[in-house]
Amino acid sequence: AMDGYRGFLGLLVSALLVGFLSVLFTLIWVLHYREGLGWDGTALEFNWHPVLVVTGFVFIQGIAIIVYRLPWTWKCSKLLMKSIHAGLHAVAAILAIISLVAVFDFHNAKNIPNMYSLHSWVGLTVVILYILQLLLGVSIFLLPWAPLSLRALVMPIHVYSGLLIFGTVIATVLMGVTEKLFFALNSSGYSTSPPEGIFTNTLGLLIVVFGALIFWIVTRPQWQRPKEPNS
Ligand code: ASC
């Protein structure tokens, strides 16, 4: 049991480190290689998009997925843990929505067309699905009305949808990074492997590793919160 606990801690610390590095790399990308941050209809406003997506939709969503696995929370009430799980997902949803406002606002100010790329199609779809998942999750599992039979029926779908959404977010981020590099480096050339290209490719790899760690942690049956009778 102690061995499993240390294995868990090692992976949790790794996930936190890689997740934190992903956010840091995104900030360095927009602050050092790009123009910085602002809310003025220019590229500075666009730059909030990657920062808010990686912070909220990748890092905070990833942590929200594994909160029930933290062994020191197993003595906390299930209701408290559900509130933290839902609360972190709600924060992630709000950051994802603001990240979309930043892009649409920037596009409209610069007369750039909206919603033509695969990144935008998959991205908007996954934000809508995330909000639906959050509303359904709160209605069925957090609020007290739903009968146990309905909860038991929906739980496998909730888990499946949640992991599908998380994986799709990561795939969408990779498309977004690639798309931005093709736009931003067309003259100086992504194909010549400039420092920004190497740096952002590394950011993409960090995000894949973060997703892999969260997926591993959440799929270990021995790290699940012990199920209390009648819940
Ligand atoms: C809940 C809760 C669980 C599950 C279970 C359905 O709301 O606390 O442990 O749903 O009842 O599988």
JSON list of C-alpha atoms and ligand atoms in Angstrom, two decimals:
[
{"chain": "A", "resi": 1, "resn": "ALA", "atom": "CA", "xyz": [0.00, 0.00, 0.00]},
{"chain": "A", "resi": 2, "resn": "MET", "atom": "CA", "xyz": [2.89, 2.36, 0.94]},
{"chain": "A", "resi": 3, "resn": "ASP", "atom": "CA", "xyz": [4.57, 1.44, -2.39]},
{"chain": "A", "resi": 4, "resn": "GLY", "atom": "CA", "xyz": [1.47, 2.33, -4.39]},
{"chain": "A", "resi": 5, "resn": "TYR", "atom": "CA", "xyz": [1.25, 5.60, -2.45]},
{"chain": "A", "resi": 6, "resn": "ARG", "atom": "CA", "xyz": [4.85, 6.58, -3.34]},
{"chain": "A", "resi": 7, "resn": "GLY", "atom": "CA", "xyz": [4.25, 5.67, -6.97]},
{"chain": "A", "resi": 8, "resn": "PHE", "atom": "CA", "xyz": [1.19, 7.90, -6.93]},
{"chain": "A", "resi": 9, "resn": "LEU", "atom": "CA", "xyz": [3.08, 10.82, -5.34]},
{"chain": "A", "resi": 10, "resn": "GLY", "atom": "CA", "xyz": [5.90, 10.52, -7.88]},
{"chain": "A", "resi": 11, "resn": "LEU", "atom": "CA", "xyz": [3.48, 10.70, -10.80]},
{"chain": "A", "resi": 12, "resn": "LEU", "atom": "CA", "xyz": [1.44, 13.49, -9.20]},
{"chain": "A", "resi": 13, "resn": "VAL", "atom": "CA", "xyz": [4.56, 15.64, -8.65]},
{"chain": "A", "resi": 14, "resn": "SER", "atom": "CA", "xyz": [5.65, 14.88, -12.24]},
{"chain": "A", "resi": 15, "resn": "ALA", "atom": "CA", "xyz": [2.23, 15.89, -13.59]},
{"chain": "A", "resi": 16, "resn": "LEU", "atom": "CA", "xyz": [2.25, 19.12, -11.53]},
{"chain": "A", "resi": 17, "resn": "LEU", "atom": "CA", "xyz": [5.78, 19.92, -12.70]},
{"chain": "A", "resi": 18, "resn": "VAL", "atom": "CA", "xyz": [5.06, 19.23, -16.39]},
{"chain": "A", "resi": 19, "resn": "GLY", "atom": "CA", "xyz": [1.73, 21.10, -16.18]},
{"chain": "A", "resi": 20, "resn": "PHE", "atom": "CA", "xyz": [3.40, 24.08, -14.50]},
{"chain": "A", "resi": 21, "resn": "LEU", "atom": "CA", "xyz": [6.17, 24.04, -17.14]},
{"chain": "A", "resi": 22, "resn": "SER", "atom": "CA", "xyz": [3.53, 24.01, -19.91]},
{"chain": "A", "resi": 23, "resn": "VAL", "atom": "CA", "xyz": [1.95, 27.18, -18.49]},
{"chain": "A", "resi": 24, "resn": "LEU", "atom": "CA", "xyz": [5.39, 28.78, -18.03]},
{"chain": "A", "resi": 25, "resn": "PHE", "atom": "CA", "xyz": [6.43, 27.91, -21.62]},
{"chain": "A", "resi": 26, "resn": "THR", "atom": "CA", "xyz": [3.18, 29.42, -22.94]},
{"chain": "A", "resi": 27, "resn": "LEU", "atom": "CA", "xyz": [3.83, 32.64, -21.02]},
{"chain": "A", "resi": 28, "resn": "ILE", "atom": "CA", "xyz": [7.44, 32.80, -22.26]},
{"chain": "A", "resi": 29, "resn": "TRP", "atom": "CA", "xyz": [6.15, 32.16, -25.80]},
{"chain": "A", "resi": 30, "resn": "VAL", "atom": "CA", "xyz": [3.75, 35.12, -25.82]},
{"chain": "A", "resi": 31, "resn": "LEU", "atom": "CA", "xyz": [5.87, 37.47, -23.65]},
{"chain": "A", "resi": 32, "resn": "HIS", "atom": "CA", "xyz": [9.33, 36.78, -25.14]},
{"chain": "A", "resi": 33, "resn": "TYR", "atom": "CA", "xyz": [8.79, 35.46, -28.71]},
{"chain": "A", "resi": 34, "resn": "ARG", "atom": "CA", "xyz": [5.47, 37.24, -29.42]},
{"chain": "A", "resi": 35, "resn": "GLU", "atom": "CA", "xyz": [4.28, 40.77, -28.63]},
{"chain": "A", "resi": 36, "resn": "GLY", "atom": "CA", "xyz": [3.09, 40.23, -25.04]},
{"chain": "A", "resi": 37, "resn": "LEU", "atom": "CA", "xyz": [-0.39, 40.56, -23.55]},
{"chain": "A", "resi": 38, "resn": "GLY", "atom": "CA", "xyz": [-3.08, 43.24, -23.81]},
{"chain": "A", "resi": 39, "resn": "TRP", "atom": "CA", "xyz": [-6.81, 43.70, -24.48]},
{"chain": "A", "resi": 40, "resn": "ASP", "atom": "CA", "xyz": [-6.84, 46.11, -27.42]},
{"chain": "A", "resi": 41, "resn": "GLY", "atom": "CA", "xyz": [-7.94, 44.15, -30.52]},
{"chain": "A", "resi": 42, "resn": "THR", "atom": "CA", "xyz": [-4.33, 43.49, -31.59]},
{"chain": "A", "resi": 43, "resn": "ALA", "atom": "CA", "xyz": [-2.14, 40.36, -31.42]},
{"chain": "A", "resi": 44, "resn": "LEU", "atom": "CA", "xyz": [-1.62, 41.20, -27.74]},
{"chain": "A", "resi": 45, "resn": "GLU", "atom": "CA", "xyz": [-5.26, 40.32, -27.18]},
{"chain": "A", "resi": 46, "resn": "PHE", "atom": "CA", "xyz": [-5.01, 37.16, -29.27]},
{"chain": "A", "resi": 47, "resn": "ASN", "atom": "CA", "xyz": [-2.10, 36.08, -27.04]},
{"chain": "A", "resi": 48, "resn": "TRP", "atom": "CA", "xyz": [-4.52, 35.61, -24.12]},
{"chain": "A", "resi": 49, "resn": "HIS", "atom": "CA", "xyz": [-5.95, 32.68, -26.12]},
{"chain": "A", "resi": 50, "resn": "PRO", "atom": "CA", "xyz": [-3.02, 30.25, -25.68]},
{"chain": "A", "resi": 51, "resn": "VAL", "atom": "CA", "xyz": [-2.31, 31.47, -22.12]},
{"chain": "A", "resi": 52, "resn": "LEU", "atom": "CA", "xyz": [-5.91, 30.94, -20.91]},
{"chain": "A", "resi": 53, "resn": "VAL", "atom": "CA", "xyz": [-6.32, 27.65, -22.80]},
{"chain": "A", "resi": 54, "resn": "VAL", "atom": "CA", "xyz": [-3.14, 26.06, -21.44]},
{"chain": "A", "resi": 55, "resn": "THR", "atom": "CA", "xyz": [-3.75, 27.39, -17.89]},
{"chain": "A", "resi": 56, "resn": "GLY", "atom": "CA", "xyz": [-7.46, 26.57, -17.71]},
{"chain": "A", "resi": 57, "resn": "PHE", "atom": "CA", "xyz": [-8.43, 24.05, -20.34]},
{"chain": "A", "resi": 58, "resn": "VAL", "atom": "CA", "xyz": [-5.27, 21.91, -20.03]},
{"chain": "A", "resi": 59, "resn": "PHE", "atom": "CA", "xyz": [-3.71, 22.38, -16.56]},
{"chain": "A", "resi": 60, "resn": "ILE", "atom": "CA", "xyz": [-6.74, 23.12, -14.35]},
{"chain": "A", "resi": 61, "resn": "GLN", "atom": "CA", "xyz": [-8.93, 20.60, -16.22]},
{"chain": "A", "resi": 62, "resn": "GLY", "atom": "CA", "xyz": [-6.21, 17.94, -15.78]},
{"chain": "A", "resi": 63, "resn": "ILE", "atom": "CA", "xyz": [-6.02, 18.57, -12.01]},
{"chain": "A", "resi": 64, "resn": "ALA", "atom": "CA", "xyz": [-9.84, 18.59, -11.74]},
{"chain": "A", "resi": 65, "resn": "ILE", "atom": "CA", "xyz": [-9.88, 15.12, -13.36]},
{"chain": "A", "resi": 66, "resn": "ILE", "atom": "CA", "xyz": [-7.61, 13.60, -10.69]},
{"chain": "A", "resi": 67, "resn": "VAL", "atom": "CA", "xyz": [-8.80, 15.37, -7.49]},
{"chain": "A", "resi": 68, "resn": "TYR", "atom": "CA", "xyz": [-10.63, 12.26, -6.22]},
{"chain": "A", "resi": 69, "resn": "ARG", "atom": "CA", "xyz": [-7.32, 10.32, -6.41]},
{"chain": "A", "resi": 70, "resn": "LEU", "atom": "CA", "xyz": [-5.46, 12.41, -3.78]},
{"chain": "A", "resi": 71, "resn": "PRO", "atom": "CA", "xyz": [-5.27, 9.94, -0.84]},
{"chain": "A", "resi": 72, "resn": "TRP", "atom": "CA", "xyz": [-5.28, 12.69, 1.82]},
{"chain": "A", "resi": 73, "resn": "THR", "atom": "CA", "xyz": [-8.72, 13.81, 0.58]},
{"chain": "A", "resi": 74, "resn": "TRP", "atom": "CA", "xyz": [-10.30, 10.39, 1.14]},
{"chain": "A", "resi": 75, "resn": "LYS", "atom": "CA", "xyz": [-11.32, 11.45, 4.66]},
{"chain": "A", "resi": 76, "resn": "CYS", "atom": "CA", "xyz": [-13.02, 14.59, 3.25]},
{"chain": "A", "resi": 77, "resn": "SER", "atom": "CA", "xyz": [-16.73, 14.35, 2.46]},
{"chain": "A", "resi": 78, "resn": "LYS", "atom": "CA", "xyz": [-17.71, 13.20, -1.02]},
{"chain": "A", "resi": 79, "resn": "LEU", "atom": "CA", "xyz": [-19.79, 16.37, -1.39]},
{"chain": "A", "resi": 80, "resn": "LEU", "atom": "CA", "xyz": [-16.74, 18.58, -0.72]},
{"chain": "A", "resi": 81, "resn": "MET", "atom": "CA", "xyz": [-14.66, 16.66, -3.28]},
{"chain": "A", "resi": 82, "resn": "LYS", "atom": "CA", "xyz": [-17.44, 16.85, -5.88]},
{"chain": "A", "resi": 83, "resn": "SER", "atom": "CA", "xyz": [-17.63, 20.62, -5.26]},
{"chain": "A", "resi": 84, "resn": "ILE", "atom": "CA", "xyz": [-13.87, 20.96, -5.79]},
{"chain": "A", "resi": 85, "resn": "HIS", "atom": "CA", "xyz": [-14.04, 18.75, -8.93]},
{"chain": "A", "resi": 86, "resn": "ALA", "atom": "CA", "xyz": [-16.94, 20.82, -10.35]},
{"chain": "A", "resi": 87, "resn": "GLY", "atom": "CA", "xyz": [-15.44, 24.12, -9.15]},
{"chain": "A", "resi": 88, "resn": "LEU", "atom": "CA", "xyz": [-12.09, 23.54, -10.89]},
{"chain": "A", "resi": 89, "resn": "HIS", "atom": "CA", "xyz": [-13.91, 22.49, -14.09]},
{"chain": "A", "resi": 90, "resn": "ALA", "atom": "CA", "xyz": [-16.07, 25.64, -13.83]},
{"chain": "A", "resi": 91, "resn": "VAL", "atom": "CA", "xyz": [-12.94, 27.82, -13.53]},
{"chain": "A", "resi": 92, "resn": "ALA", "atom": "CA", "xyz": [-11.47, 26.01, -16.56]},
{"chain": "A", "resi": 93, "resn": "ALA", "atom": "CA", "xyz": [-14.70, 26.56, -18.53]},
{"chain": "A", "resi": 94, "resn": "ILE", "atom": "CA", "xyz": [-14.72, 30.30, -17.73]},
{"chain": "A", "resi": 95, "resn": "LEU", "atom": "CA", "xyz": [-11.06, 30.65, -18.80]},
{"chain": "A", "resi": 96, "resn": "ALA", "atom": "CA", "xyz": [-11.83, 28.70, -22.01]},
{"chain": "A", "resi": 97, "resn": "ILE", "atom": "CA", "xyz": [-14.76, 31.01, -22.79]},
{"chain": "A", "resi": 98, "resn": "ILE", "atom": "CA", "xyz": [-12.66, 34.16, -22.19]},
{"chain": "A", "resi": 99, "resn": "SER", "atom": "CA", "xyz": [-9.96, 32.63, -24.43]},
{"chain": "A", "resi": 100, "resn": "LEU", "atom": "CA", "xyz": [-12.55, 32.38, -27.24]},
{"chain": "A", "resi": 101, "resn": "VAL", "atom": "CA", "xyz": [-13.72, 35.96, -26.68]},
{"chain": "A", "resi": 102, "resn": "ALA", "atom": "CA", "xyz": [-10.08, 37.07, -27.09]},
{"chain": "A", "resi": 103, "resn": "VAL", "atom": "CA", "xyz": [-9.80, 35.33, -30.48]},
{"chain": "A", "resi": 104, "resn": "PHE", "atom": "CA", "xyz": [-13.17, 36.46, -31.91]},
{"chain": "A", "resi": 105, "resn": "ASP", "atom": "CA", "xyz": [-12.59, 40.02, -30.67]},
{"chain": "A", "resi": 106, "resn": "PHE", "atom": "CA", "xyz": [-9.11, 40.09, -32.25]},
{"chain": "A", "resi": 107, "resn": "HIS", "atom": "CA", "xyz": [-10.40, 38.60, -35.54]},
{"chain": "A", "resi": 108, "resn": "ASN", "atom": "CA", "xyz": [-13.30, 41.05, -35.76]},
{"chain": "A", "resi": 109, "resn": "ALA", "atom": "CA", "xyz": [-11.07, 44.06, -34.97]},
{"chain": "A", "resi": 110, "resn": "LYS", "atom": "CA", "xyz": [-8.62, 42.98, -37.73]},
{"chain": "A", "resi": 111, "resn": "ASN", "atom": "CA", "xyz": [-11.24, 41.69, -40.20]},
{"chain": "A", "resi": 112, "resn": "ILE", "atom": "CA", "xyz": [-9.83, 38.16, -40.04]},
{"chain": "A", "resi": 113, "resn": "PRO", "atom": "CA", "xyz": [-12.40, 35.43, -40.90]},
{"chain": "A", "resi": 114, "resn": "ASN", "atom": "CA", "xyz": [-13.73, 33.25, -38.07]},
{"chain": "A", "resi": 115, "resn": "MET", "atom": "CA", "xyz": [-14.29, 29.48, -37.83]},
{"chain": "A", "resi": 116, "resn": "TYR", "atom": "CA", "xyz": [-12.65, 28.26, -41.06]},
{"chain": "A", "resi": 117, "resn": "SER", "atom": "CA", "xyz": [-9.83, 26.10, -39.61]},
{"chain": "A", "resi": 118, "resn": "LEU", "atom": "CA", "xyz": [-10.03, 22.54, -38.26]},
{"chain": "A", "resi": 119, "resn": "HIS", "atom": "CA", "xyz": [-8.55, 23.90, -34.99]},
{"chain": "A", "resi": 120, "resn": "SER", "atom": "CA", "xyz": [-11.55, 26.25, -34.65]},
{"chain": "A", "resi": 121, "resn": "TRP", "atom": "CA", "xyz": [-14.16, 23.59, -35.54]},
{"chain": "A", "resi": 122, "resn": "VAL", "atom": "CA", "xyz": [-12.84, 21.00, -33.08]},
{"chain": "A", "resi": 123, "resn": "GLY", "atom": "CA", "xyz": [-12.03, 23.69, -30.49]},
{"chain": "A", "resi": 124, "resn": "LEU", "atom": "CA", "xyz": [-15.47, 25.33, -30.42]},
{"chain": "A", "resi": 125, "resn": "THR", "atom": "CA", "xyz": [-17.15, 21.90, -30.39]},
{"chain": "A", "resi": 126, "resn": "VAL", "atom": "CA", "xyz": [-15.09, 20.74, -27.42]},
{"chain": "A", "resi": 127, "resn": "VAL", "atom": "CA", "xyz": [-15.80, 23.96, -25.44]},
{"chain": "A", "resi": 128, "resn": "ILE", "atom": "CA", "xyz": [-19.56, 23.45, -26.01]},
{"chain": "A", "resi": 129, "resn": "LEU", "atom": "CA", "xyz": [-19.30, 19.76, -25.01]},
{"chain": "A", "resi": 130, "resn": "TYR", "atom": "CA", "xyz": [-17.28, 20.75, -21.91]},
{"chain": "A", "resi": 131, "resn": "ILE", "atom": "CA", "xyz": [-20.00, 23.16, -20.78]},
{"chain": "A", "resi": 132, "resn": "LEU", "atom": "CA", "xyz": [-22.71, 20.51, -21.38]},
{"chain": "A", "resi": 133, "resn": "GLN", "atom": "CA", "xyz": [-20.63, 17.93, -19.46]},
{"chain": "A", "resi": 134, "resn": "LEU", "atom": "CA", "xyz": [-20.27, 20.41, -16.57]},
{"chain": "A", "resi": 135, "resn": "LEU", "atom": "CA", "xyz": [-24.02, 21.23, -16.47]},
{"chain": "A", "resi": 136, "resn": "LEU", "atom": "CA", "xyz": [-25.01, 17.54, -16.71]},
{"chain": "A", "resi": 137, "resn": "GLY", "atom": "CA", "xyz": [-22.42, 16.55, -14.10]},
{"chain": "A", "resi": 138, "resn": "VAL", "atom": "CA", "xyz": [-23.64, 19.18, -11.62]},
{"chain": "A", "resi": 139, "resn": "SER", "atom": "CA", "xyz": [-27.32, 18.32, -12.23]},
{"chain": "A", "resi": 140, "resn": "ILE", "atom": "CA", "xyz": [-26.90, 14.57, -11.88]},
{"chain": "A", "resi": 141, "resn": "PHE", "atom": "CA", "xyz": [-24.02, 14.03, -9.41]},
{"chain": "A", "resi": 142, "resn": "LEU", "atom": "CA", "xyz": [-23.65, 17.21, -7.30]},
{"chain": "A", "resi": 143, "resn": "LEU", "atom": "CA", "xyz": [-27.26, 18.34, -6.72]},
{"chain": "A", "resi": 144, "resn": "PRO", "atom": "CA", "xyz": [-29.19, 15.95, -4.46]},
{"chain": "A", "resi": 145, "resn": "TRP", "atom": "CA", "xyz": [-32.22, 15.18, -6.70]},
{"chain": "A", "resi": 146, "resn": "ALA", "atom": "CA", "xyz": [-31.01, 12.41, -9.01]},
{"chain": "A", "resi": 147, "resn": "PRO", "atom": "CA", "xyz": [-31.70, 8.83, -7.88]},
{"chain": "A", "resi": 148, "resn": "LEU", "atom": "CA", "xyz": [-28.76, 6.45, -7.36]},
{"chain": "A", "resi": 149, "resn": "SER", "atom": "CA", "xyz": [-29.93, 4.35, -10.32]},
{"chain": "A", "resi": 150, "resn": "LEU", "atom": "CA", "xyz": [-29.60, 7.33, -12.69]},
{"chain": "A", "resi": 151, "resn": "ARG", "atom": "CA", "xyz": [-26.18, 8.22, -11.24]},
{"chain": "A", "resi": 152, "resn": "ALA", "atom": "CA", "xyz": [-24.94, 4.66, -11.73]},
{"chain": "A", "resi": 153, "resn": "LEU", "atom": "CA", "xyz": [-26.27, 4.67, -15.31]},
{"chain": "A", "resi": 154, "resn": "VAL", "atom": "CA", "xyz": [-24.64, 7.99, -16.26]},
{"chain": "A", "resi": 155, "resn": "MET", "atom": "CA", "xyz": [-21.31, 7.61, -14.40]},
{"chain": "A", "resi": 156, "resn": "PRO", "atom": "CA", "xyz": [-19.51, 5.51, -17.07]},
{"chain": "A", "resi": 157, "resn": "ILE", "atom": "CA", "xyz": [-20.67, 7.98, -19.75]},
{"chain": "A", "resi": 158, "resn": "HIS", "atom": "CA", "xyz": [-19.50, 10.93, -17.60]},
{"chain": "A", "resi": 159, "resn": "VAL", "atom": "CA", "xyz": [-16.04, 9.34, -17.18]},
{"chain": "A", "resi": 160, "resn": "TYR", "atom": "CA", "xyz": [-15.80, 8.42, -20.88]},
{"chain": "A", "resi": 161, "resn": "SER", "atom": "CA", "xyz": [-16.94, 11.89, -22.07]},
{"chain": "A", "resi": 162, "resn": "GLY", "atom": "CA", "xyz": [-14.63, 13.64, -19.64]},
{"chain": "A", "resi": 163, "resn": "LEU", "atom": "CA", "xyz": [-11.54, 11.78, -20.84]},
{"chain": "A", "resi": 164, "resn": "LEU", "atom": "CA", "xyz": [-12.58, 12.11, -24.50]},
{"chain": "A", "resi": 165, "resn": "ILE", "atom": "CA", "xyz": [-12.99, 15.90, -24.03]},
{"chain": "A", "resi": 166, "resn": "PHE", "atom": "CA", "xyz": [-9.63, 16.19, -22.22]},
{"chain": "A", "resi": 167, "resn": "GLY", "atom": "CA", "xyz": [-7.84, 14.25, -24.99]},
{"chain": "A", "resi": 168, "resn": "THR", "atom": "CA", "xyz": [-9.56, 16.29, -27.69]},
{"chain": "A", "resi": 169, "resn": "VAL", "atom": "CA", "xyz": [-8.54, 19.54, -25.97]},
{"chain": "A", "resi": 170, "resn": "ILE", "atom": "CA", "xyz": [-4.91, 18.42, -26.09]},
{"chain": "A", "resi": 171, "resn": "ALA", "atom": "CA", "xyz": [-5.20, 17.48, -29.78]},
{"chain": "A", "resi": 172, "resn": "THR", "atom": "CA", "xyz": [-6.81, 20.88, -30.45]},
{"chain": "A", "resi": 173, "resn": "VAL", "atom": "CA", "xyz": [-3.99, 22.70, -28.62]},
{"chain": "A", "resi": 174, "resn": "LEU", "atom": "CA", "xyz": [-1.43, 20.92, -30.83]},
{"chain": "A", "resi": 175, "resn": "MET", "atom": "CA", "xyz": [-3.31, 22.04, -33.96]},
{"chain": "A", "resi": 176, "resn": "GLY", "atom": "CA", "xyz": [-3.46, 25.59, -32.56]},
{"chain": "A", "resi": 177, "resn": "VAL", "atom": "CA", "xyz": [0.28, 25.76, -31.83]},
{"chain": "A", "resi": 178, "resn": "THR", "atom": "CA", "xyz": [1.06, 24.48, -35.35]},
{"chain": "A", "resi": 179, "resn": "GLU", "atom": "CA", "xyz": [-1.42, 26.92, -36.92]},
{"chain": "A", "resi": 180, "resn": "LYS", "atom": "CA", "xyz": [0.04, 29.89, -35.04]},
{"chain": "A", "resi": 181, "resn": "LEU", "atom": "CA", "xyz": [3.62, 28.95, -36.04]},
{"chain": "A", "resi": 182, "resn": "PHE", "atom": "CA", "xyz": [2.60, 28.66, -39.70]},
{"chain": "A", "resi": 183, "resn": "PHE", "atom": "CA", "xyz": [1.00, 32.14, -39.54]},
{"chain": "A", "resi": 184, "resn": "ALA", "atom": "CA", "xyz": [3.69, 33.83, -37.46]},
{"chain": "A", "resi": 185, "resn": "LEU", "atom": "CA", "xyz": [6.86, 32.31, -38.92]},
{"chain": "A", "resi": 186, "resn": "ASN", "atom": "CA", "xyz": [5.93, 32.23, -42.63]},
{"chain": "A", "resi": 187, "resn": "SER", "atom": "CA", "xyz": [8.58, 34.75, -43.72]},
{"chain": "A", "resi": 188, "resn": "SER", "atom": "CA", "xyz": [11.37, 33.89, -41.27]},
{"chain": "A", "resi": 189, "resn": "GLY", "atom": "CA", "xyz": [10.40, 30.24, -41.77]},
{"chain": "A", "resi": 190, "resn": "TYR", "atom": "CA", "xyz": [9.20, 27.49, -39.42]},
{"chain": "A", "resi": 191, "resn": "SER", "atom": "CA", "xyz": [11.04, 25.11, -41.80]},
{"chain": "A", "resi": 192, "resn": "THR", "atom": "CA", "xyz": [14.42, 26.54, -40.81]},
{"chain": "A", "resi": 193, "resn": "SER", "atom": "CA", "xyz": [13.88, 25.44, -37.15]},
{"chain": "A", "resi": 194, "resn": "PRO", "atom": "CA", "xyz": [14.18, 28.90, -35.53]},
{"chain": "A", "resi": 195, "resn": "PRO", "atom": "CA", "xyz": [14.40, 29.12, -31.70]},
{"chain": "A", "resi": 196, "resn": "GLU", "atom": "CA", "xyz": [10.66, 29.93, -31.43]},
{"chain": "A", "resi": 197, "resn": "GLY", "atom": "CA", "xyz": [9.80, 26.82, -33.47]},
{"chain": "A", "resi": 198, "resn": "ILE", "atom": "CA", "xyz": [11.98, 24.55, -31.30]},
{"chain": "A", "resi": 199, "resn": "PHE", "atom": "CA", "xyz": [10.60, 26.20, -28.14]},
{"chain": "A", "resi": 200, "resn": "THR", "atom": "CA", "xyz": [6.94, 25.82, -29.09]},
{"chain": "A", "resi": 201, "resn": "ASN", "atom": "CA", "xyz": [7.42, 22.26, -30.39]},
{"chain": "A", "resi": 202, "resn": "THR", "atom": "CA", "xyz": [8.78, 21.53, -26.89]},
{"chain": "A", "resi": 203, "resn": "LEU", "atom": "CA", "xyz": [5.69, 23.17, -25.39]},
{"chain": "A", "resi": 204, "resn": "GLY", "atom": "CA", "xyz": [3.52, 20.82, -27.50]},
{"chain": "A", "resi": 205, "resn": "LEU", "atom": "CA", "xyz": [5.48, 17.80, -26.25]},
{"chain": "A", "resi": 206, "resn": "LEU", "atom": "CA", "xyz": [5.13, 18.96, -22.61]},
{"chain": "A", "resi": 207, "resn": "ILE", "atom": "CA", "xyz": [1.34, 19.17, -23.05]},
{"chain": "A", "resi": 208, "resn": "VAL", "atom": "CA", "xyz": [1.23, 15.63, -24.52]},
{"chain": "A", "resi": 209, "resn": "VAL", "atom": "CA", "xyz": [3.30, 14.34, -21.56]},
{"chain": "A", "resi": 210, "resn": "PHE", "atom": "CA", "xyz": [0.98, 16.16, -19.10]},
{"chain": "A", "resi": 211, "resn": "GLY", "atom": "CA", "xyz": [-2.03, 14.48, -20.74]},
{"chain": "A", "resi": 212, "resn": "ALA", "atom": "CA", "xyz": [-0.29, 11.09, -20.65]},
{"chain": "A", "resi": 213, "resn": "LEU", "atom": "CA", "xyz": [0.44, 11.45, -16.90]},
{"chain": "A", "resi": 214, "resn": "ILE", "atom": "CA", "xyz": [-3.13, 12.51, -16.05]},
{"chain": "A", "resi": 215, "resn": "PHE", "atom": "CA", "xyz": [-4.50, 9.65, -18.17]},
{"chain": "A", "resi": 216, "resn": "TRP", "atom": "CA", "xyz": [-2.24, 7.13, -16.41]},
{"chain": "A", "resi": 217, "resn": "ILE", "atom": "CA", "xyz": [-3.11, 8.41, -12.90]},
{"chain": "A", "resi": 218, "resn": "VAL", "atom": "CA", "xyz": [-6.86, 8.39, -13.57]},
{"chain": "A", "resi": 219, "resn": "THR", "atom": "CA", "xyz": [-6.90, 4.89, -15.11]},
{"chain": "A", "resi": 220, "resn": "ARG", "atom": "CA", "xyz": [-5.14, 3.09, -12.17]},
{"chain": "A", "resi": 221, "resn": "PRO", "atom": "CA", "xyz": [-7.93, 1.24, -10.31]},
{"chain": "A", "resi": 222, "resn": "GLN", "atom": "CA", "xyz": [-5.80, 0.98, -7.13]},
{"chain": "A", "resi": 223, "resn": "TRP", "atom": "CA", "xyz": [-5.63, 4.79, -6.83]},
{"chain": "A", "resi": 224, "resn": "GLN", "atom": "CA", "xyz": [-9.40, 5.30, -6.86]},
{"chain": "A", "resi": 225, "resn": "ARG", "atom": "CA", "xyz": [-11.09, 6.87, -3.84]},
{"chain": "A", "resi": 226, "resn": "PRO", "atom": "CA", "xyz": [-12.53, 3.99, -1.79]},
{"chain": "A", "resi": 227, "resn": "LYS", "atom": "CA", "xyz": [-16.26, 3.83, -2.56]},
{"chain": "A", "resi": 228, "resn": "GLU", "atom": "CA", "xyz": [-18.41, 4.38, 0.53]},
{"chain": "A", "resi": 229, "resn": "PRO", "atom": "CA", "xyz": [-21.51, 2.19, 0.90]},
{"chain": "A", "resi": 230, "resn": "ASN", "atom": "CA", "xyz": [-24.69, 3.64, -0.64]},
{"chain": "A", "resi": 231, "resn": "SER", "atom": "CA", "xyz": [-23.07, 6.19, -2.94]},
{"chain": "B", "resi": 1, "resn": "ASC", "atom": "C1", "xyz": [-22.43, 9.82, -7.36]},
{"chain": "B", "resi": 1, "resn": "ASC", "atom": "C2", "xyz": [-21.51, 9.40, -6.37]},
{"chain": "B", "resi": 1, "resn": "ASC", "atom": "C3", "xyz": [-20.98, 8.21, -6.78]},
{"chain": "B", "resi": 1, "resn": "ASC", "atom": "C4", "xyz": [-21.59, 7.82, -8.07]},
{"chain": "B", "resi": 1, "resn": "ASC", "atom": "C5", "xyz": [-22.35, 6.53, -7.97]},
{"chain": "B", "resi": 1, "resn": "ASC", "atom": "C6", "xyz": [-22.85, 6.13, -9.34]},
{"chain": "B", "resi": 1, "resn": "ASC", "atom": "O1", "xyz": [-23.08, 10.84, -7.33]},
{"chain": "B", "resi": 1, "resn": "ASC", "atom": "O2", "xyz": [-21.20, 10.02, -5.25]},
{"chain": "B", "resi": 1, "resn": "ASC", "atom": "O3", "xyz": [-20.06, 7.50, -6.17]},
{"chain": "B", "resi": 1, "resn": "ASC", "atom": "O4", "xyz": [-22.50, 8.89, -8.39]},
{"chain": "B", "resi": 1, "resn": "ASC", "atom": "O5", "xyz": [-23.45, 6.66, -7.14]},
{"chain": "B", "resi": 1, "resn": "ASC", "atom": "O6", "xyz": [-21.98, 5.19, -9.92]}
]
